[in-house]
PDB file of C-alpha atoms in Angstrom:
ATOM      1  CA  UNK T   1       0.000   0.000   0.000  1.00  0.00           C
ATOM      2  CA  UNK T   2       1.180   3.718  -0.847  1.00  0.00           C
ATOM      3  CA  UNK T   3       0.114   7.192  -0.538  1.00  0.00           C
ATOM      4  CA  UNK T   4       1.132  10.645  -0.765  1.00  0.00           C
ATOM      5  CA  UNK T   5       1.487  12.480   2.165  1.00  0.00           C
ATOM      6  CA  UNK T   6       1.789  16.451   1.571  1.00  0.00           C
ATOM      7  CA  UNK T   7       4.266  16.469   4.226  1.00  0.00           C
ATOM      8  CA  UNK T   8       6.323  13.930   3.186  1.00  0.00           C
ATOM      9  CA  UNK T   9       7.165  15.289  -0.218  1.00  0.00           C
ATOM     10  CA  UNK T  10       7.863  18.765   0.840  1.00  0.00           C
ATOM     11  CA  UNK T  11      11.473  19.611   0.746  1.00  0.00           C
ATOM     12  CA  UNK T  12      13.625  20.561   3.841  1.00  0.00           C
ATOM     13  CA  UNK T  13      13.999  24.643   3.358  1.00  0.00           C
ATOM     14  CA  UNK T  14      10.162  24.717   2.534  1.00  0.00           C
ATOM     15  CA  UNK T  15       9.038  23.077   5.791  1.00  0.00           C
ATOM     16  CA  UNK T  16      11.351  25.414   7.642  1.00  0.00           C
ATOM     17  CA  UNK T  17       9.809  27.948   5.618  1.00  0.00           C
ATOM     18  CA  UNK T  18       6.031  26.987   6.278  1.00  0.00           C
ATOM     19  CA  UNK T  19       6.932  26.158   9.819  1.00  0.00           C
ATOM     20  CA  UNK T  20       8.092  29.821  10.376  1.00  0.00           C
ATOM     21  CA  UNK T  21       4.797  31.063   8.740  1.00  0.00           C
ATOM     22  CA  UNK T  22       2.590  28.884  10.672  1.00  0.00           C
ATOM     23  CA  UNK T  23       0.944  28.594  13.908  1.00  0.00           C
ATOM     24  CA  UNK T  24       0.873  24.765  15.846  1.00  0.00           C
ATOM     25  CA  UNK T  25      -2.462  23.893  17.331  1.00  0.00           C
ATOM     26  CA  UNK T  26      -4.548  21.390  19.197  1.00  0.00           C
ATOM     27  CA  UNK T  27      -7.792  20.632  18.300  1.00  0.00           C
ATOM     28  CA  UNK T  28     -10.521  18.368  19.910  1.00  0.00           C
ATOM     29  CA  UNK T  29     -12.303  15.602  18.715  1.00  0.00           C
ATOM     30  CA  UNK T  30     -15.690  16.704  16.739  1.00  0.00           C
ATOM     31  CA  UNK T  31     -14.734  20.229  16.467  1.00  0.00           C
ATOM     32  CA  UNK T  32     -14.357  21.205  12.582  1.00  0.00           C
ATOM     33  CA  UNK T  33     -11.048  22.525  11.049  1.00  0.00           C
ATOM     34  CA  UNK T  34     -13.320  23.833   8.344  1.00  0.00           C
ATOM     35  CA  UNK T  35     -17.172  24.272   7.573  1.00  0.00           C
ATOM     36  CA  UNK T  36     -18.815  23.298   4.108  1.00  0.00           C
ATOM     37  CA  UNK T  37     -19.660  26.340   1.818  1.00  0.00           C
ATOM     38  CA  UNK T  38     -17.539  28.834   3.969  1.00  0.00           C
ATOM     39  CA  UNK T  39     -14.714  31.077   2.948  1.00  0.00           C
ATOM     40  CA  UNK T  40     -11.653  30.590   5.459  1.00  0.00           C
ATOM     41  CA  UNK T  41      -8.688  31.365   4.079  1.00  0.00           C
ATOM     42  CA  UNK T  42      -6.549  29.228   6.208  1.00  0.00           C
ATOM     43  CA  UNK T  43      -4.205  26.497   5.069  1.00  0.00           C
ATOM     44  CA  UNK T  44      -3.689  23.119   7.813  1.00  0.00           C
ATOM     45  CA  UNK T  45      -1.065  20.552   7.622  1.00  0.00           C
ATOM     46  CA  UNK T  46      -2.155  17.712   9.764  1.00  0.00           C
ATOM     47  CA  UNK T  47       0.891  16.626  12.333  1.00  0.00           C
ATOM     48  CA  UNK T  48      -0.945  14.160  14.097  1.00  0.00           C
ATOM     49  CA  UNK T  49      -4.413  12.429  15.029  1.00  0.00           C
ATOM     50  CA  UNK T  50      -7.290  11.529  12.544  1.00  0.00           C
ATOM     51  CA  UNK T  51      -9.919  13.885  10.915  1.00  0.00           C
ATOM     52  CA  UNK T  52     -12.928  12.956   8.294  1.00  0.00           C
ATOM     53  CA  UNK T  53     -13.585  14.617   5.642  1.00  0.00           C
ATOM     54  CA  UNK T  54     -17.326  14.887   4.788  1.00  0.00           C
ATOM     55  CA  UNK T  55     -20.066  16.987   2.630  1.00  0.00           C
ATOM     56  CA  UNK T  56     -23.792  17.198   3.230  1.00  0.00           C
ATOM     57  CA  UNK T  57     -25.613  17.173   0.024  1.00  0.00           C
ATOM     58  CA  UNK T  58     -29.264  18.041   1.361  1.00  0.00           C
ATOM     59  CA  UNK T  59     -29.271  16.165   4.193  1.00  0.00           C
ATOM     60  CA  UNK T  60     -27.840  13.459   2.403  1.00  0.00           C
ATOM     61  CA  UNK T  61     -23.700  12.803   3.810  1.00  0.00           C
ATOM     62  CA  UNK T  62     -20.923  11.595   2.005  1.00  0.00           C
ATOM     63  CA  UNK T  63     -17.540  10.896   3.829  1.00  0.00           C
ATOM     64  CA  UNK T  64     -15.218  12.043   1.467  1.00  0.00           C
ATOM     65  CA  UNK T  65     -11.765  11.052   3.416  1.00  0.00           C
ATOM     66  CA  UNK T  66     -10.218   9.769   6.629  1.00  0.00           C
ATOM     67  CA  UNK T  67      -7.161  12.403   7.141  1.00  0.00           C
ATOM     68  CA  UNK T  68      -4.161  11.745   8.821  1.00  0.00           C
ATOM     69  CA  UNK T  69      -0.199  12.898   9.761  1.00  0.00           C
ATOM     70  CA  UNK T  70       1.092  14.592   6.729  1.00  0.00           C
ATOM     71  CA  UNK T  71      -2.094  15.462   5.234  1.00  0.00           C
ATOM     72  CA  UNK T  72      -3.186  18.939   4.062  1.00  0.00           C
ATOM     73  CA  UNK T  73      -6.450  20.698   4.475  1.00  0.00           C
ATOM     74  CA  UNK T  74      -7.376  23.374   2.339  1.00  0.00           C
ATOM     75  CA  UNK T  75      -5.307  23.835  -0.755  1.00  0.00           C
ATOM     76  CA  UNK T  76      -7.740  23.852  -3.076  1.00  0.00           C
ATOM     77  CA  UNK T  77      -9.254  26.988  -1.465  1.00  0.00           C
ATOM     78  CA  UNK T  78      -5.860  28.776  -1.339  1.00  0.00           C
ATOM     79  CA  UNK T  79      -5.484  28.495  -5.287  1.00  0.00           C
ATOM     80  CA  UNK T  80      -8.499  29.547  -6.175  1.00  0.00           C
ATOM     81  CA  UNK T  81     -10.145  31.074  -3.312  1.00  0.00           C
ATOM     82  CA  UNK T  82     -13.195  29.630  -3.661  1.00  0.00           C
ATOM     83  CA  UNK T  83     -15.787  28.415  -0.483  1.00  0.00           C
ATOM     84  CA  UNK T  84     -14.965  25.178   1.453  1.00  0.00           C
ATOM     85  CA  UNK T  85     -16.372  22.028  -0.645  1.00  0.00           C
ATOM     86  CA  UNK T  86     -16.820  19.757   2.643  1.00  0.00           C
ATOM     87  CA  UNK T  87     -16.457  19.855   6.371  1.00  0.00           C
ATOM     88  CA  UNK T  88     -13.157  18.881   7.739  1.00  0.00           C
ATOM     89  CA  UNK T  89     -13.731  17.149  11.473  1.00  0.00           C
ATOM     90  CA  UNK T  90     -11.800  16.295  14.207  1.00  0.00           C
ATOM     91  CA  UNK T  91     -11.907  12.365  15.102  1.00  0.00           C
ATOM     92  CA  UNK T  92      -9.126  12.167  17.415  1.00  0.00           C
ATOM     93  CA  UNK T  93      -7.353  15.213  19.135  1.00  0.00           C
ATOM     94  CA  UNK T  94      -5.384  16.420  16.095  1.00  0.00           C
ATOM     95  CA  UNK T  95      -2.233  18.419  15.988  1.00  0.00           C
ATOM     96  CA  UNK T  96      -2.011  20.184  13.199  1.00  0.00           C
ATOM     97  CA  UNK T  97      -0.023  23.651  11.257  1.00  0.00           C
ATOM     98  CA  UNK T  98      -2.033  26.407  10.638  1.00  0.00           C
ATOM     99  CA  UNK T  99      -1.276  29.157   8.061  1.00  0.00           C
ATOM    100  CA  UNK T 100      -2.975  32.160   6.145  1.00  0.00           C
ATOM    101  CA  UNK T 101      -3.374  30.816   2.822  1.00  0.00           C
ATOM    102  CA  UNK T 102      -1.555  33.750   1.286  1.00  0.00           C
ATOM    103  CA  UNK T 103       1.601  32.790   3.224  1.00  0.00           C
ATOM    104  CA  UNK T 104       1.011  29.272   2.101  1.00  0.00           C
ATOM    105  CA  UNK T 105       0.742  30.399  -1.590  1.00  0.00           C
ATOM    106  CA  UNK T 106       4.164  32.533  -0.960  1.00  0.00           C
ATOM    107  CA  UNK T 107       6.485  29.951   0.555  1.00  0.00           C
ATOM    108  CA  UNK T 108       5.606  27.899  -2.723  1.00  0.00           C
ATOM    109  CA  UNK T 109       6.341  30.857  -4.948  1.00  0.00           C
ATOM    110  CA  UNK T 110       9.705  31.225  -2.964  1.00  0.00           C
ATOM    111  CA  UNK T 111      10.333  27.406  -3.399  1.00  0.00           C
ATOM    112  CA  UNK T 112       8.368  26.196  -6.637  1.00  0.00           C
ATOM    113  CA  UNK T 113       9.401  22.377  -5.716  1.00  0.00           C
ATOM    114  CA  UNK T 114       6.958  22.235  -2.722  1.00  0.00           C
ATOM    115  CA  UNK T 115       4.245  22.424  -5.685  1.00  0.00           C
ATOM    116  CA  UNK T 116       5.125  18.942  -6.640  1.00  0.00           C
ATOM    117  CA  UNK T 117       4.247  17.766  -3.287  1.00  0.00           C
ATOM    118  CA  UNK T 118       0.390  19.607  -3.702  1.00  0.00           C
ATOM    119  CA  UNK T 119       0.109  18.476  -7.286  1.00  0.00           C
ATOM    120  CA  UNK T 120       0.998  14.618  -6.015  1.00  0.00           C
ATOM    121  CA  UNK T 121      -1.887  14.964  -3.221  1.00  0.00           C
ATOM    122  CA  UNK T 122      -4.144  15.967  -5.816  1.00  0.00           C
ATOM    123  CA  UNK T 123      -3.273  13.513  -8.066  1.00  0.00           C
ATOM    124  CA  UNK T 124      -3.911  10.783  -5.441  1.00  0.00           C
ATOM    125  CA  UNK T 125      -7.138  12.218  -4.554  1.00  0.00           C
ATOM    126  CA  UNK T 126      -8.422  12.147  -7.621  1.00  0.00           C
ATOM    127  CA  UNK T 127      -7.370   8.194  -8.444  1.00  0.00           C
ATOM    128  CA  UNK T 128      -9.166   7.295  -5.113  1.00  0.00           C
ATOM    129  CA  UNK T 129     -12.070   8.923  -6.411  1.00  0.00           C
ATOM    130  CA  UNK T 130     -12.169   7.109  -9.991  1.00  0.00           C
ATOM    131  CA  UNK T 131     -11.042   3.988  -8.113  1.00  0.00           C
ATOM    132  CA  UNK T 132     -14.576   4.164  -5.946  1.00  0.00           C
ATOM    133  CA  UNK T 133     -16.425   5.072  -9.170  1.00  0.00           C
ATOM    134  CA  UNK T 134     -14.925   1.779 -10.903  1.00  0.00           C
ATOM    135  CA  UNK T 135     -16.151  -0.057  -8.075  1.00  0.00           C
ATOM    136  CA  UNK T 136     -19.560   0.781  -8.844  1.00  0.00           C
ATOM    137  CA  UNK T 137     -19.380  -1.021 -11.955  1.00  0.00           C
ATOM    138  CA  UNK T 138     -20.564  -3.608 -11.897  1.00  0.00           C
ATOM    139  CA  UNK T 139     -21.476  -2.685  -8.221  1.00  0.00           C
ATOM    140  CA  UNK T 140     -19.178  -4.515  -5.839  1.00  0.00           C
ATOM    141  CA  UNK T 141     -19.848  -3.494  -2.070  1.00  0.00           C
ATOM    142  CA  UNK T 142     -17.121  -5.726  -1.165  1.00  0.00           C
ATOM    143  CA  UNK T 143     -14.753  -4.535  -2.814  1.00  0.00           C
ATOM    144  CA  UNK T 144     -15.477  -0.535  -2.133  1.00  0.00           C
ATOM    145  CA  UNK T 145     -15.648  -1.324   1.648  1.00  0.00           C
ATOM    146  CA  UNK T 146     -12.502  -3.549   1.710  1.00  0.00           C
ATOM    147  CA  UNK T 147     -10.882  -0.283  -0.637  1.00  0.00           C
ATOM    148  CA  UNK T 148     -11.674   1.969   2.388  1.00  0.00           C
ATOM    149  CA  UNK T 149     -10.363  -0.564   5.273  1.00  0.00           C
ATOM    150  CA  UNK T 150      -6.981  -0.858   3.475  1.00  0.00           C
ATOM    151  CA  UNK T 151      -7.162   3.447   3.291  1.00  0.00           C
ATOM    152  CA  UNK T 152      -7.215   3.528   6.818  1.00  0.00           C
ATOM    153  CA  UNK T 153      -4.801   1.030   7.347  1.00  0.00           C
ATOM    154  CA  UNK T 154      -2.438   2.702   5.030  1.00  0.00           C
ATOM    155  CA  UNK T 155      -2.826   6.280   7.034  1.00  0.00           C
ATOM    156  CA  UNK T 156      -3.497   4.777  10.118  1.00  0.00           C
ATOM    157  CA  UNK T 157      -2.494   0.521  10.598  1.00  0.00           C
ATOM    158  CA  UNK T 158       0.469  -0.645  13.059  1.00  0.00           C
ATOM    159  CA  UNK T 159       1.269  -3.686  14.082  1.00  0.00           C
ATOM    160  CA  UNK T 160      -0.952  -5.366  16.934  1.00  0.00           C
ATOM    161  CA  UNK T 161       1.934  -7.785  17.809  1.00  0.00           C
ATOM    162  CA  UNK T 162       0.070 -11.072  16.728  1.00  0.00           C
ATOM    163  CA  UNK T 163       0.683 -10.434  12.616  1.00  0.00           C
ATOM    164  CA  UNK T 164      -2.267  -8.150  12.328  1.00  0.00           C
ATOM    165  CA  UNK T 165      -2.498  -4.331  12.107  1.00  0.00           C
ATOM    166  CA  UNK T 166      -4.282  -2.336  14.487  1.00  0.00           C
ATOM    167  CA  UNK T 167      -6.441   1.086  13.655  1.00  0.00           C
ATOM    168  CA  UNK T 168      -7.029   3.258  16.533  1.00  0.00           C
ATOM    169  CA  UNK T 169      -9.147   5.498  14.671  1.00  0.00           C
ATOM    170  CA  UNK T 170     -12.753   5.529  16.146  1.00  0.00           C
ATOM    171  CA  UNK T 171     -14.491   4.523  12.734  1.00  0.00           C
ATOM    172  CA  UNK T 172     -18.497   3.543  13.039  1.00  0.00           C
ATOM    173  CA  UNK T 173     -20.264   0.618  10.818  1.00  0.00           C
ATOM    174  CA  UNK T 174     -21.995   4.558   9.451  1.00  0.00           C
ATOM    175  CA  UNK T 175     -18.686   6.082   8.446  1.00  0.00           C
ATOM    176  CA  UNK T 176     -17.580   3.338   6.690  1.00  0.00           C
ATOM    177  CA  UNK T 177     -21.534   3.181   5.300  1.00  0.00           C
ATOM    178  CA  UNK T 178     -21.077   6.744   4.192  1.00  0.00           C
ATOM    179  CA  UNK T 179     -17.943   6.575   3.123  1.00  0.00           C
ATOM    180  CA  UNK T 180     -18.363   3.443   0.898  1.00  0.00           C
ATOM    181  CA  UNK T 181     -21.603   4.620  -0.708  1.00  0.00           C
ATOM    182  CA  UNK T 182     -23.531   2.031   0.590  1.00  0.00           C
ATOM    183  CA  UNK T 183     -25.839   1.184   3.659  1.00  0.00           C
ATOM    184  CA  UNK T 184     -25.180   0.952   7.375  1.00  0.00           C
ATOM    185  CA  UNK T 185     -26.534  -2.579   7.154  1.00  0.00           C
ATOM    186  CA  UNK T 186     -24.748  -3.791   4.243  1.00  0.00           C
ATOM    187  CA  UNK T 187     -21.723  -2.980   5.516  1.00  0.00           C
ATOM    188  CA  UNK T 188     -22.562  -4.541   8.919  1.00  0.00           C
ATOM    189  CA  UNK T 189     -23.586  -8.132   6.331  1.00  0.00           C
ATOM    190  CA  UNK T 190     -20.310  -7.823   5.068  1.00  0.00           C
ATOM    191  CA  UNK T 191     -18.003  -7.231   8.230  1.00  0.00           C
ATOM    192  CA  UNK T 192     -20.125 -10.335   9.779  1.00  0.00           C
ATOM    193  CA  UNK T 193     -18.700 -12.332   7.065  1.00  0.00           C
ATOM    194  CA  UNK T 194     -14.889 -11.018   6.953  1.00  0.00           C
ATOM    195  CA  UNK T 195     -13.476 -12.992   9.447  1.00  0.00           C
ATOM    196  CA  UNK T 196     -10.154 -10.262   8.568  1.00  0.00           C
ATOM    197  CA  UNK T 197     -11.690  -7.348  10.263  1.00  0.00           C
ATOM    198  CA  UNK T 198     -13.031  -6.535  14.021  1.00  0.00           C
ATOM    199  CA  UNK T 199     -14.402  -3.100  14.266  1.00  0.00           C
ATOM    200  CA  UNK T 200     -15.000  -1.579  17.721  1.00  0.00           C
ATOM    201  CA  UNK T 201     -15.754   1.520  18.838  1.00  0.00           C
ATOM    202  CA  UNK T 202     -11.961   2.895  19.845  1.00  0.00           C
ATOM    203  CA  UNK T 203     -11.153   1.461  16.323  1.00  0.00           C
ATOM    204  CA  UNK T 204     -10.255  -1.887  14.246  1.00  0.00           C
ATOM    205  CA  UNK T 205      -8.021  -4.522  14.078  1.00  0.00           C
ATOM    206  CA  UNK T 206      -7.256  -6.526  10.708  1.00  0.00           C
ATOM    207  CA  UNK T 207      -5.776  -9.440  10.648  1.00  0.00           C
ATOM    208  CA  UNK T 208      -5.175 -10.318   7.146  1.00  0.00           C
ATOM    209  CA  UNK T 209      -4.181  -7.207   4.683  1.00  0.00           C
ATOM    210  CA  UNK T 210      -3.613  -9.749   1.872  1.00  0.00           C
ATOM    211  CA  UNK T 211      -6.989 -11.115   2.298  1.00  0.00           C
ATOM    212  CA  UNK T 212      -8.120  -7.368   2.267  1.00  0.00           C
ATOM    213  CA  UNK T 213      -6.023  -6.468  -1.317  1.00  0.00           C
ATOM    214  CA  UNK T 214      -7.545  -9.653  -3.045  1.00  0.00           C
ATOM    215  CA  UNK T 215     -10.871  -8.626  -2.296  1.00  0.00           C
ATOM    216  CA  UNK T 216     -10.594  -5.278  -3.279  1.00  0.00           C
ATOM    217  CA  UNK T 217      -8.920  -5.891  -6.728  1.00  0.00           C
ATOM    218  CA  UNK T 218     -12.343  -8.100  -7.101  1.00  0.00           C
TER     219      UNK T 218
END
């Protein structure tokens, strides 16, 4: 499993650089870093802890994303200025750097090769998305919820000491419902039969990845 952390692929000087512009915080689980349809010009990098990612479409919610360390939160908004497209919550206390976007847009005009590090997050957003689109044809639930489970592992797995990975992300049968485009019940059918997986509420625990990977290539 791979994934692009913002973070990650940002180059020494240009950390320093953001790290100067920036303020640290603390913020508590459920409280939002940002609110749908807003305008907040503020840029977070996420340093640690877990945060969702979700949009309410007439009372109708999507989870978008499970965030975690090295993640970024508001970029798009920063280019182009325009209103928040989703909420951005807390699920864990989450340490994160916040900056004015305008500072965030001039550190990467002083050092053009943090861009790359944006343009890969974007780029990796936008293959998760067409990779949960494929897996609505033909419609698989299986293989969209096992998709998400490995996500989350990726951001979020380490080992639980008996050849499984643990999750200590508080994720609900509804999250991963929402998340998966599907219902709370069929994902609750399908964890019942995935002897892999044990979700509780402080988080999960799987015990096969491989098991995981062959079930969401279908």
């Amino acid at each position: 499993m791979g994934g692009s952390r913002f973070w990650d692929g940002v180059p020494g000087r240009a950390r320093r650089a953001l790290t100067e512009a920036g303020t640290g915080v603390l913020i508590k689980p459920s409280a939002f870093l940002v609110r749908q349809h807003t305008r907040s010009p503020q840029v977070f990098v996420i340093h640690e802890g877990a945060a969702k990612v979700w949009a309410d479409g007439d009372g109708e919610i999507a989870i978008l994303d499970v965030l975690g360390p090295g993640d970024i939160v508001g970029e798009l908004e920063a280019a182009d200025g325009g209103p928040r497209q989703a909420y951005v919550q807390a699920m864990t206390p989450v340490r994160a750097l916040v900056l004015p976007a305008p500072l965030f847009r001039s550190v990467l005009e002083e050092h053009p090769a943090a861009v790359w590090a944006v343009a890969a997050v974007l780029a990796e957003r936008l293959r998760d998305a067409d990779e949960l689109r494929v897996a609505h044809f033909p419609d698989v639930p299986e293989r969209r919820l096992a998709g998400r489970l490995l996500r989350l592992a990726e951001r979020f797995g380490a080992p639980d000491g008996d050849g499984g990975i643990r999750v200590d992300v508080p994720v609900s049968q509804q999250d991963l419902a929402r998340w998966a485009g599907m219902g709370r019940r069929k994902v609750a059918q399908i964890l019942a039969g995935l002897d892999e997986v044990t979700l509780t509420r402080k988080g999960m625990t799987l015990r096969s990845v491989e098991a995981l990977e062959a079930l969401a290539r279908g």
